[in-house]
mmCIF file of C-alpha atoms in Angstrom:
data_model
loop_
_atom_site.group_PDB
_atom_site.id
_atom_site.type_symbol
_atom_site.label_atom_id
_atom_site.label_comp_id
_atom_site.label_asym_id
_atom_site.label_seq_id
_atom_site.Cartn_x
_atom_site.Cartn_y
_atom_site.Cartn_z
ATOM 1 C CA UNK A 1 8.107 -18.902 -9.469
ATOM 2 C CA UNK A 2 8.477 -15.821 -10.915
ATOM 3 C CA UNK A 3 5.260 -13.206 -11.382
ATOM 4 C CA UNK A 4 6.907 -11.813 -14.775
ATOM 5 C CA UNK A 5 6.287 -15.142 -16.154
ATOM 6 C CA UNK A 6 3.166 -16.522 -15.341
ATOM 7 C CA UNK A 7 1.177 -19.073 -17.667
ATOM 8 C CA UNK A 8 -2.000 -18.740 -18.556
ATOM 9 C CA UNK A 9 -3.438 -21.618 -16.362
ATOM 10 C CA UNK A 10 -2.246 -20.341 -12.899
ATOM 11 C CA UNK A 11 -3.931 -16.868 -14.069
ATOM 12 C CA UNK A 12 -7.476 -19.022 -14.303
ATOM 13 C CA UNK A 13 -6.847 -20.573 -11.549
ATOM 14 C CA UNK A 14 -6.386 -17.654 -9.389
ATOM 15 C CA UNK A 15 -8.998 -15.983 -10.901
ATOM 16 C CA UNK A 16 -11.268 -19.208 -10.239
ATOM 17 C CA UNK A 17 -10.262 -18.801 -6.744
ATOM 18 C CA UNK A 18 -11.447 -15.371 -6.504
ATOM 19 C CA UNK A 19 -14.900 -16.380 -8.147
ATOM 20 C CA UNK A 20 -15.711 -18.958 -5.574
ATOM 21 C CA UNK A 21 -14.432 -16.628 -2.827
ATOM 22 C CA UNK A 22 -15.923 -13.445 -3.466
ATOM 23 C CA UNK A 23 -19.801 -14.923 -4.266
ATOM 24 C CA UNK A 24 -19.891 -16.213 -0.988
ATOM 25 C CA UNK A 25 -18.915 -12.895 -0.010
ATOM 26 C CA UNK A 26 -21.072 -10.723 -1.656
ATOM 27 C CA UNK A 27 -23.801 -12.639 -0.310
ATOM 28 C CA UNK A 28 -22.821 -12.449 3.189
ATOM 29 C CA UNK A 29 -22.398 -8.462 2.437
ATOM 30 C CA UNK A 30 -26.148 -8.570 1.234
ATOM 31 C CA UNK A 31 -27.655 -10.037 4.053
ATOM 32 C CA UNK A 32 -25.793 -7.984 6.319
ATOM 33 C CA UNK A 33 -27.601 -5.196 4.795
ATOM 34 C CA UNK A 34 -30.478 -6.081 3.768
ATOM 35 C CA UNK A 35 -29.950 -4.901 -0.509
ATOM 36 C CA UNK A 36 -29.211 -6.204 -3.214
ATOM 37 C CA UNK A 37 -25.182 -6.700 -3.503
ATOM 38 C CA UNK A 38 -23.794 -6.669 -7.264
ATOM 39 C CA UNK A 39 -20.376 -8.507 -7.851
ATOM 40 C CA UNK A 40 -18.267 -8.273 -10.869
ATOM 41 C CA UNK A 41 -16.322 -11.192 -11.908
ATOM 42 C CA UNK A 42 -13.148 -11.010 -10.212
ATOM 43 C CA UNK A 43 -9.701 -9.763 -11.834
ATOM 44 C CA UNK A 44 -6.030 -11.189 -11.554
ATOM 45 C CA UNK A 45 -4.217 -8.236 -11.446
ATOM 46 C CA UNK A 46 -0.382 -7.791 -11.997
ATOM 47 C CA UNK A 47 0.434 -4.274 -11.536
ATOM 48 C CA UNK A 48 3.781 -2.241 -11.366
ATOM 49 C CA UNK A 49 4.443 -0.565 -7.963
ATOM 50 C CA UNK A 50 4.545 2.560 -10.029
ATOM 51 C CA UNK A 51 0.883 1.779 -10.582
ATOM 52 C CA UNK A 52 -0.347 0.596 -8.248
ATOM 53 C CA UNK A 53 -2.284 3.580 -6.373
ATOM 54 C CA UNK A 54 -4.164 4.015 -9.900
ATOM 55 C CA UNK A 55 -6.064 1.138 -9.490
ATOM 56 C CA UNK A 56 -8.472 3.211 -6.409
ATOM 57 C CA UNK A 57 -8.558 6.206 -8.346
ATOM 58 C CA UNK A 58 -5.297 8.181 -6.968
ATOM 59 C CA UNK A 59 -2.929 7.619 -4.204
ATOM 60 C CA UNK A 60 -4.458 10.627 -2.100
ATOM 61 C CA UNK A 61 -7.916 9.360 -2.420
ATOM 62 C CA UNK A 62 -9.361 8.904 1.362
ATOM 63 C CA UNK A 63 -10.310 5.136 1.803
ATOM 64 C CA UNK A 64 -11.005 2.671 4.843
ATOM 65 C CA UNK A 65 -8.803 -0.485 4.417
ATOM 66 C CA UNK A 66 -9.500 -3.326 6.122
ATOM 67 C CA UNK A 67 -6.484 -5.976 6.293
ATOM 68 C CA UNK A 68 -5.847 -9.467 7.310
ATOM 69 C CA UNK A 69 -3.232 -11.978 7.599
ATOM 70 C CA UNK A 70 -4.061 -15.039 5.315
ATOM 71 C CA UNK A 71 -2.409 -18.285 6.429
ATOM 72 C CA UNK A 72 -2.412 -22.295 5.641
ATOM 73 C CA UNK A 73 -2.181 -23.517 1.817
ATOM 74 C CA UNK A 74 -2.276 -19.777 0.990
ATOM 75 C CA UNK A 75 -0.064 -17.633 2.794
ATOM 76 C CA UNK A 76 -1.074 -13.647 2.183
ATOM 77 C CA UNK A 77 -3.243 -11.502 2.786
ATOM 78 C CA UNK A 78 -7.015 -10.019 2.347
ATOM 79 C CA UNK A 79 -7.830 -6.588 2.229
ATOM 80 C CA UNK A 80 -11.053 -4.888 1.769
ATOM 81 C CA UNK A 81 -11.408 -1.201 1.026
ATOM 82 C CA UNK A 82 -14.023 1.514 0.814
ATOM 83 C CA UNK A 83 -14.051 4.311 -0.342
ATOM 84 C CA UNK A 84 -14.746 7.021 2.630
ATOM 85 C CA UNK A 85 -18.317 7.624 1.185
ATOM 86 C CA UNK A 86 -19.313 4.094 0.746
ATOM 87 C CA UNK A 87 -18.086 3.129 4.132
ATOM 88 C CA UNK A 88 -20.179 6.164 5.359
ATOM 89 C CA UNK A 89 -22.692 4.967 3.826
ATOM 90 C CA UNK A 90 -22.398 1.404 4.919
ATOM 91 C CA UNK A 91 -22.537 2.168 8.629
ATOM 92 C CA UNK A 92 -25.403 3.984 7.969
ATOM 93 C CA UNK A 93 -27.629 1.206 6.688
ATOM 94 C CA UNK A 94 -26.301 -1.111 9.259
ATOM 95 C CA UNK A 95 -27.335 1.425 12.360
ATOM 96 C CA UNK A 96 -30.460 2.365 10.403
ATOM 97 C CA UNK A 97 -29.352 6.253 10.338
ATOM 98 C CA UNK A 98 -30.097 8.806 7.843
ATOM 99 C CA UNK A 99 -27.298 9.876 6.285
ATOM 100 C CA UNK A 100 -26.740 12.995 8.039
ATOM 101 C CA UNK A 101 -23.224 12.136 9.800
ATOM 102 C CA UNK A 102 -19.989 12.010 7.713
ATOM 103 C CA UNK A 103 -17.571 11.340 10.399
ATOM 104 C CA UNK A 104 -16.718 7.880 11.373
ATOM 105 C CA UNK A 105 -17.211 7.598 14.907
ATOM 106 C CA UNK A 106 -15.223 4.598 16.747
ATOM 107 C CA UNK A 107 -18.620 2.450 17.068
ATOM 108 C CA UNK A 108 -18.609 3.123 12.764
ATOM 109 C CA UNK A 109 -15.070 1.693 12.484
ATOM 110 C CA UNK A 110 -15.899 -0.975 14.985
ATOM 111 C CA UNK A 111 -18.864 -1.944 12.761
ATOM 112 C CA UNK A 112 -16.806 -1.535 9.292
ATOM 113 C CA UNK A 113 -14.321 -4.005 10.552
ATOM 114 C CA UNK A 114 -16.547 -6.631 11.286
ATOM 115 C CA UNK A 115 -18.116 -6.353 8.453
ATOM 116 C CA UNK A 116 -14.885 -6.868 7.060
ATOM 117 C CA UNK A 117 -14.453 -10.212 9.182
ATOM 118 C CA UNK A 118 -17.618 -11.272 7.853
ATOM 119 C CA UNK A 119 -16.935 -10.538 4.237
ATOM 120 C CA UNK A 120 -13.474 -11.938 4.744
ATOM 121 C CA UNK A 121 -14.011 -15.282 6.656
ATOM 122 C CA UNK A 122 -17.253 -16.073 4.192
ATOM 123 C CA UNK A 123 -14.660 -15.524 1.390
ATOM 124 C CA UNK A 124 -11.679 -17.868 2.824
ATOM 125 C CA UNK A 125 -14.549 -20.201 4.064
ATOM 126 C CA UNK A 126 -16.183 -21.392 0.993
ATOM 127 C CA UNK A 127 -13.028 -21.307 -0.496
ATOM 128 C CA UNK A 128 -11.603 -24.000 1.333
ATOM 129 C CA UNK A 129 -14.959 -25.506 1.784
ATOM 130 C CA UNK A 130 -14.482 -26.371 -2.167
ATOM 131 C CA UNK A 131 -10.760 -26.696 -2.813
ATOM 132 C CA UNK A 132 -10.321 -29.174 0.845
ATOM 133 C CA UNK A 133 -7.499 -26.013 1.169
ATOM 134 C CA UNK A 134 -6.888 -25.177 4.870
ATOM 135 C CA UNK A 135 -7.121 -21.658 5.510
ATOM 136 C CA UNK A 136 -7.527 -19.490 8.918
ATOM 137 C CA UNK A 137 -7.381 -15.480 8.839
ATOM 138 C CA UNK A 138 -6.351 -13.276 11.363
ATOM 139 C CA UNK A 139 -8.168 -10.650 13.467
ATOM 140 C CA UNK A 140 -9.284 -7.419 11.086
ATOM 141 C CA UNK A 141 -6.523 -4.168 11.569
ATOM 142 C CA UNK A 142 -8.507 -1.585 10.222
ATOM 143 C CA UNK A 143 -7.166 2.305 9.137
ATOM 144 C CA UNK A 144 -8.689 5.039 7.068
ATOM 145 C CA UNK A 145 -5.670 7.185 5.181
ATOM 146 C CA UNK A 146 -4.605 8.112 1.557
ATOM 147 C CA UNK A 147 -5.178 4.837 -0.941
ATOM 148 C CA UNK A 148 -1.314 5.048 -1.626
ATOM 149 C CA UNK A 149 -0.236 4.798 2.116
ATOM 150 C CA UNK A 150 -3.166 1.576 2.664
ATOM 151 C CA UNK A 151 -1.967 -0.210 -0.796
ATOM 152 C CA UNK A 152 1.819 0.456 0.628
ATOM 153 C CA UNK A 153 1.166 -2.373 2.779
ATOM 154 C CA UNK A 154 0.882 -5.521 0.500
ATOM 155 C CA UNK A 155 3.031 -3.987 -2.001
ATOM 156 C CA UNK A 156 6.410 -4.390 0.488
ATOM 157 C CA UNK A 157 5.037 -7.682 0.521
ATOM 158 C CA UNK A 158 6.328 -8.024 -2.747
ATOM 159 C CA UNK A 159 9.116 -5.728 -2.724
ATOM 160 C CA UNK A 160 10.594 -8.282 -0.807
ATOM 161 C CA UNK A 161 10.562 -10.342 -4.412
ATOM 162 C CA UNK A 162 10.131 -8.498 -7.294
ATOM 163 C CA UNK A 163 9.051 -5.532 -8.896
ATOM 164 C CA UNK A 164 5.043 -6.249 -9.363
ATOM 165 C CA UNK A 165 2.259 -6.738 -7.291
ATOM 166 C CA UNK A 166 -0.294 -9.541 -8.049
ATOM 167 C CA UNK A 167 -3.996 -9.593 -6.537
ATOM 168 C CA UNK A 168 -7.385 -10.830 -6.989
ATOM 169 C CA UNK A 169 -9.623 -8.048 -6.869
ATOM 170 C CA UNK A 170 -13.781 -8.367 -6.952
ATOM 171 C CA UNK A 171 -15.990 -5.282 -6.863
ATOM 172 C CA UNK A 172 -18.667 -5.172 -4.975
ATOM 173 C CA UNK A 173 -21.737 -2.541 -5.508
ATOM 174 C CA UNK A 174 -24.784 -1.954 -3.738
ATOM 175 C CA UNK A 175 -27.773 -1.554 -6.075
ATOM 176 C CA UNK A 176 -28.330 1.721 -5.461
ATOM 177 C CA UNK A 177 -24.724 2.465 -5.841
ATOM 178 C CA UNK A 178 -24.191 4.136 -2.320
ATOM 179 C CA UNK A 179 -21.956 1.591 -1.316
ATOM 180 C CA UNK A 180 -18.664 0.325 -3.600
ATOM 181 C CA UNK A 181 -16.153 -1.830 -2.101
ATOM 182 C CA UNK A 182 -13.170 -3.752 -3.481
ATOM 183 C CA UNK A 183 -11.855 -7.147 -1.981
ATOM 184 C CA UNK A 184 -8.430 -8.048 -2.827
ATOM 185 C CA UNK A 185 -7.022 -11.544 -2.362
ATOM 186 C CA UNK A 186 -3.075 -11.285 -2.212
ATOM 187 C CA UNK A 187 -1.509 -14.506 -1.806
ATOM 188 C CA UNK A 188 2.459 -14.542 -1.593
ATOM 189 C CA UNK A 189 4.356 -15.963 -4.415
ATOM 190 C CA UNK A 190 6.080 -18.692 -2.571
ATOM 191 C CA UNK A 191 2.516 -20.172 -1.619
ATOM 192 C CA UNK A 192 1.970 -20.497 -5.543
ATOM 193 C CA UNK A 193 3.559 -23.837 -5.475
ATOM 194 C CA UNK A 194 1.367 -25.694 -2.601
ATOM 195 C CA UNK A 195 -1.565 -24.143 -4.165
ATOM 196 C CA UNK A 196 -1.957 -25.272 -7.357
ATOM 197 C CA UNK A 197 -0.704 -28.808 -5.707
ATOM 198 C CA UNK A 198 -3.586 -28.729 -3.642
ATOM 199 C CA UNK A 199 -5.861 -28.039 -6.122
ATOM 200 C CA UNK A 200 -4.918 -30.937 -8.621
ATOM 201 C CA UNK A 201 -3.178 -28.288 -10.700
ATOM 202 C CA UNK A 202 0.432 -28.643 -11.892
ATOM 203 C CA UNK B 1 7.103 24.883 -13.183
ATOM 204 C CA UNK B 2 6.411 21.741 -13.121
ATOM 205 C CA UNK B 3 6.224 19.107 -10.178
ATOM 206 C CA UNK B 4 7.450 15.888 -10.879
ATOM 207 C CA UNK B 5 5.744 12.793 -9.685
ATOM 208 C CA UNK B 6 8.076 10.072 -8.302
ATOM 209 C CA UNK B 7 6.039 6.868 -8.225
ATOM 210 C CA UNK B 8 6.569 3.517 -5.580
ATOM 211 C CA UNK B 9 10.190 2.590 -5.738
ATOM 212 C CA UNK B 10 11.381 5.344 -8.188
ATOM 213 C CA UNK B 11 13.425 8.607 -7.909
ATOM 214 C CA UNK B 12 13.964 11.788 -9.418
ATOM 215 C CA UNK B 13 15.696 14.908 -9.636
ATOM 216 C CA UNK B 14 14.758 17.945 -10.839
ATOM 217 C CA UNK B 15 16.227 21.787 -10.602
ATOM 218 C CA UNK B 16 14.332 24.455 -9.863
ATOM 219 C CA UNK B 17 11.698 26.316 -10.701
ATOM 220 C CA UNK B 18 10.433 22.420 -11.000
ATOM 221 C CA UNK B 19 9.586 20.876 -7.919
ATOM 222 C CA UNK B 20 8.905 16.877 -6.551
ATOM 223 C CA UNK B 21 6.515 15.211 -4.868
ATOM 224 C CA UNK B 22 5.662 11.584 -3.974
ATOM 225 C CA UNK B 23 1.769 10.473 -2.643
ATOM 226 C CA UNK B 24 0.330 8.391 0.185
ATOM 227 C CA UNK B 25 3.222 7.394 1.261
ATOM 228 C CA UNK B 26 2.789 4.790 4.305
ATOM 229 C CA UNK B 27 5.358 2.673 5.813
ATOM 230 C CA UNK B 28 7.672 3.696 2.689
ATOM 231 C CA UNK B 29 9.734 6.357 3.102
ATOM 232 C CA UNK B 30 10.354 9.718 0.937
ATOM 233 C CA UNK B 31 13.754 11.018 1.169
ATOM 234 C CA UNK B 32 14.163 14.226 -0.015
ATOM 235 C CA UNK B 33 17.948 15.689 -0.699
ATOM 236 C CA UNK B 34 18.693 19.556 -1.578
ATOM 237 C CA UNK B 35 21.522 21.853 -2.740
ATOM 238 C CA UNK B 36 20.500 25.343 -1.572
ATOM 239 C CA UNK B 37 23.110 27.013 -3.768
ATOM 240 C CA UNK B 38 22.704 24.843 -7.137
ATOM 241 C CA UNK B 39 18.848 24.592 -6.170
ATOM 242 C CA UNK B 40 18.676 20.856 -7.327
ATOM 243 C CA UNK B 41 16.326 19.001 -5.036
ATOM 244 C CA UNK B 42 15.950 15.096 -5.322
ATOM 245 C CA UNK B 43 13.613 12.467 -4.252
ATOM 246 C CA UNK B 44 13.539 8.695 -3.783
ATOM 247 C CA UNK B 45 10.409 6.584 -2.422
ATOM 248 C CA UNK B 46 11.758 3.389 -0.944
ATOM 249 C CA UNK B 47 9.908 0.619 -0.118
ATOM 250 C CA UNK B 48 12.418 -1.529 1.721
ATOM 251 C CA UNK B 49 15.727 -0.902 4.127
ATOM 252 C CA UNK B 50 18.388 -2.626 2.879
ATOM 253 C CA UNK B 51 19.132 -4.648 -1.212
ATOM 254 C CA UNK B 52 21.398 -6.634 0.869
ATOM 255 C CA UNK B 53 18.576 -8.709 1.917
ATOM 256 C CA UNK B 54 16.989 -9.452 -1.421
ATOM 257 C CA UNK B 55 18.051 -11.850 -3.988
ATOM 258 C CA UNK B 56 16.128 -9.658 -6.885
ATOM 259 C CA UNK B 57 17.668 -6.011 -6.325
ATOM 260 C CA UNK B 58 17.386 -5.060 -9.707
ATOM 261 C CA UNK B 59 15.553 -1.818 -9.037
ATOM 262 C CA UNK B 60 17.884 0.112 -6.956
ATOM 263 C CA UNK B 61 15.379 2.411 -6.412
ATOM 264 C CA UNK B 62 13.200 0.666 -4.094
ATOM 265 C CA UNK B 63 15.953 0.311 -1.168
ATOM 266 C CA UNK B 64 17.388 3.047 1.445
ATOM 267 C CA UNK B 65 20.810 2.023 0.561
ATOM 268 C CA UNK B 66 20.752 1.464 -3.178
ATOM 269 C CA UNK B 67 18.147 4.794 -3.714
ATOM 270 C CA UNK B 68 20.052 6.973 -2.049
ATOM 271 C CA UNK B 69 23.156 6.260 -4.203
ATOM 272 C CA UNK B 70 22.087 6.870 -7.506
ATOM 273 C CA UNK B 71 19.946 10.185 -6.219
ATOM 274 C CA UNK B 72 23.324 11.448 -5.407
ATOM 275 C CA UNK B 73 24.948 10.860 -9.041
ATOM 276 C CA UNK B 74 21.442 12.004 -10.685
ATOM 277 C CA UNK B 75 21.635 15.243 -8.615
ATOM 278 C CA UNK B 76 25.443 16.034 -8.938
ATOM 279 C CA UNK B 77 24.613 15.461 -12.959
ATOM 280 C CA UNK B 78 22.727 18.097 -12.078
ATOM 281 C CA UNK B 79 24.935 20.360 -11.124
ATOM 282 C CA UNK B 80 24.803 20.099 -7.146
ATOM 283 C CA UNK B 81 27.902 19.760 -5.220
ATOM 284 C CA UNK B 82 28.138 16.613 -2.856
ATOM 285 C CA UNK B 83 29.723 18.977 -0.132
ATOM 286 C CA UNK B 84 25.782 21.364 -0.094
ATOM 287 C CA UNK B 85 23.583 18.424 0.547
ATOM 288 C CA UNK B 86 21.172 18.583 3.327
ATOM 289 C CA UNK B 87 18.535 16.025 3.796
ATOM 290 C CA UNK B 88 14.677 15.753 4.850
ATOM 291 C CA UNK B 89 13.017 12.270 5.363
ATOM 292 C CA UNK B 90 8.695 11.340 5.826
ATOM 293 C CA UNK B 91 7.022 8.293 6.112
ATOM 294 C CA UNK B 92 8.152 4.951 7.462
ATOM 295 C CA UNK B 93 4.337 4.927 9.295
ATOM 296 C CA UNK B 94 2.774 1.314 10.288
ATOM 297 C CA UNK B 95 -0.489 1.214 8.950
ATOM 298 C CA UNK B 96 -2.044 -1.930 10.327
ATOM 299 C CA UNK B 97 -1.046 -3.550 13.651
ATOM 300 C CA UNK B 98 -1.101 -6.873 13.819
ATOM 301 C CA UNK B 99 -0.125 -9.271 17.750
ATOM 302 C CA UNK B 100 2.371 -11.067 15.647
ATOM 303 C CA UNK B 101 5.351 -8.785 15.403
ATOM 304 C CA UNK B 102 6.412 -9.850 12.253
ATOM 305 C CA UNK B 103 9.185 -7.790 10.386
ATOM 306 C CA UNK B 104 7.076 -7.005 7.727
ATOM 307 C CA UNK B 105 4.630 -4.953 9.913
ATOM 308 C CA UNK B 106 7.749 -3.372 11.356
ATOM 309 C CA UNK B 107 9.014 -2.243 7.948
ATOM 310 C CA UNK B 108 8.133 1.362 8.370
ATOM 311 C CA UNK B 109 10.534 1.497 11.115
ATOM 312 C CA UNK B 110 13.288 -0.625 10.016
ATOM 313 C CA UNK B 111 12.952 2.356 6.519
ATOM 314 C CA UNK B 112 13.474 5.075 9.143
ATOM 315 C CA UNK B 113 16.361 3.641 10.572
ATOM 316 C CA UNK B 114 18.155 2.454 7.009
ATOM 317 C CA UNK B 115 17.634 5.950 6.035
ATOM 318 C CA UNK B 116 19.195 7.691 8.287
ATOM 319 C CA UNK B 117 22.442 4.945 8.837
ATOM 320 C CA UNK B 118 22.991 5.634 5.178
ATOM 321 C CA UNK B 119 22.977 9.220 5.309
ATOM 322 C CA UNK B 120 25.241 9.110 8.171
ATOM 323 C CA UNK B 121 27.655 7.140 6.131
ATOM 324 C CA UNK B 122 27.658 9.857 2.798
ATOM 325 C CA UNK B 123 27.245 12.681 6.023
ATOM 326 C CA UNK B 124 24.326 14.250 4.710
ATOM 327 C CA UNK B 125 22.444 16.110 7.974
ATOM 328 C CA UNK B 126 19.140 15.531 7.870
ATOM 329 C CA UNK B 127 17.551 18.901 8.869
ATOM 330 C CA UNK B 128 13.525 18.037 8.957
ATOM 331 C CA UNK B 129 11.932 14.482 10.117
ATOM 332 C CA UNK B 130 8.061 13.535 10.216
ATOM 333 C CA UNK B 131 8.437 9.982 10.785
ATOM 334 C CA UNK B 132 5.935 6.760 12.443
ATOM 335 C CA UNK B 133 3.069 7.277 13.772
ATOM 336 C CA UNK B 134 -0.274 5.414 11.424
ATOM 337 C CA UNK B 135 -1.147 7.394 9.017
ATOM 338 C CA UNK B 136 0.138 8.224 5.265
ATOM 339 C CA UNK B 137 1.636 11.153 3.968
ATOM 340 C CA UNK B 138 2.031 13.083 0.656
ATOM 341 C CA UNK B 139 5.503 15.524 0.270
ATOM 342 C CA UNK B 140 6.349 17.738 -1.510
ATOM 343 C CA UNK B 141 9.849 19.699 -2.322
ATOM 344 C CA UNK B 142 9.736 22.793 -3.240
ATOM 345 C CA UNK B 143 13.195 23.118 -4.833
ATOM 346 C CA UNK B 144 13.330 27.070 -4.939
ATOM 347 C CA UNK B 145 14.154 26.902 -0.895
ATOM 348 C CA UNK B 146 14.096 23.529 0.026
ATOM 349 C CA UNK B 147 11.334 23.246 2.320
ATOM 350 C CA UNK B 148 9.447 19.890 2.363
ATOM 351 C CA UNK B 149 5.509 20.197 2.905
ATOM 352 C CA UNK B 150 3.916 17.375 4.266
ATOM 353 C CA UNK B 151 0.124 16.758 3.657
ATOM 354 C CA UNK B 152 -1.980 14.252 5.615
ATOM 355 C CA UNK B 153 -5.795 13.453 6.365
ATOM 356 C CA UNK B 154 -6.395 14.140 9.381
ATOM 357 C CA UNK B 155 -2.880 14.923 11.267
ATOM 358 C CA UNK B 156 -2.749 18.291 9.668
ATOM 359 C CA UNK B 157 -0.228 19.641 7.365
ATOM 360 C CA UNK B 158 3.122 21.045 8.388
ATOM 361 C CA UNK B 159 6.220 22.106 6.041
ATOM 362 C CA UNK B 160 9.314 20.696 7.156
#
């Protein structure tokens, strides 16, 4: 299967799998917090490397990324990235702090990467608890750089077979804005195939 | 002056007074190549080690091997002489860790290492390095003296 070529079904399909996935998630996120968690409806994106780093807002923009290993009927991976403010303020509502510290301490990036886990297993969860897919997620890595350098990551992924990067991306927004996060779904190419077989899709 | 942006697997090569730079780079690497005399500077962003191991090597760009290759015809287009060219390489960082040791995860490394085998092979000297560690890294090549600046956040910023 080739990612320059891509019918119009697989694209709703993927971006169906990102619906169920991310709801689940933004609901988990809201509890965790205790606000109200907007979600828009999630993208397919297929971007050129070249791109890529636009889609954050600039490759030098500081953001905590949050990655895991996706494996099962979907082989891939999850990532879900803040923006250094938003993850700021994140920690903040979870520790019940006033925002007075901008530095994320270990505890903070301890706490940011199981959110992560949270917001990450919900996702997989209910999507396999719908599609009968098998899924299982590795333990969080989590690193706070330039968007370019965290995006880097997935995008060899794809190096490896072709010239475009595809992902499902939801944003997620607090209500009072303070918090913005992203969740991308990047499942490899070669799992394409299984997928759609699984779910009843040819 | 003008500094030109090279992208993810893309290259460029400029002379001077105009000057290069490539952002957040992780585990890709930015190899920078300068004539002193000519003042032609030229950069390449890779993303993998070797278009050996890939079936769809179109864009030669995005591989040590391949990138390096067509810098040096851009640049010598340019004016600079094989003979000058000294080399300065960032990057090749891992920016998640993961138990398994998969290749992938390892591809900042295995960038490095491509790198600097196919430099050996044109003998180009590399004169500057800021390779591994975990953490991203925007250069930039200032073509008037061929000193490569490396910004970071949070590991300071040196010029190479």
């Amino acid at each position: 299967m080739n990612i320059d070529n891509m019918n119009s079904m697989l694209l709703d399909v993927l971006k169906e799998i990102g619906n169920i996935g991310s709801g689940n998630a933004a609901t988990a996120l809201a509890s965790m917090i205790d606000k109200k968690v907007d979600m828009d409806v999630p993208q397919v994106k297929i971007l050129e490397f070249k791109d890529i780093t636009d889609v954050l807002g600039g490759a030098e923009i500081p953001v905590v990324g949050i990655y895991f290993e996706m494996s099962g009927d979907i082989d891939g991976n999850i990532m879900f990235i803040l923006n250094y403010e938003s993850a700021v303020n994140l920690v903040n509502m979870l520790f019940n702090r006033a925002n007075s510290n901008d530095n994320l301490e270990e505890m903070d990036m301890s706490a940011l990467s199981e959110v992560g886990n949270i917001l990450a297993a919900s996702y997989i969860n209910s999507l396999s608890s719908l599609t009968g897919m098998t899924l299982k997620i590795s333990i969080p890595s989590i690193n706070i750089d330039m968007a370019g350098a965290i995006l880097s990551v997935p995008a060899v992924e794809f190096g490896q077979l072709g010239d475009k990067i595809l992902f499902i991306e939801t944003q997620f927004e607090e209500d009072d804005k303070r918090v913005a996060g992203d969740l991308f779904l990047i499942p490899k190419i070669d799992s394409f195939g299984k997928m759609m077989k699984k779910l009843g899709v040819s | 002056m003008e500094s030109v942006k090279v992208g993810m697997a893309d290259l460029a090569a400029v002379k001077s007074p105009n000057n290069l730079t490539t952002l957040g780079l992780g585990s890709c690497v930015g190899i920078a190549l300068y004539d002193k005399l000519s003042q032609v500077g030229g950069l390449a962003h890779i993303m993998l080690p070797s278009s050996e191991e890939i079936k769809n090597n179109s864009n030669k760009a995005k591989f040590a091997d391949t990138a390096i290759d067509i810098l040096l015809k851009e640049m010598i287009a340019l004016g600079a002489r094989r003979k000058n060219l000294k080399a300065k390489i960032a990057g090749g960082s891992q920016m998640f860790s993961f138990q398994s040791k998969s290749d992938v995860l390892r591809i900042g490394e295995r960038n490095v290492n491509a790198t600097k085998r196919k430099l050996k092979e044109l003998s180009i000297p590399i004169l500057g390095e800021d390779t591994g560690g975990n953490y991203g890294r925007t250069i930039v090549l200032d073509t008037s003296d061929g000193s490569l600046m490396v910004k970071t956040i949070g590991h300071g910023v040196r010029t190479i």
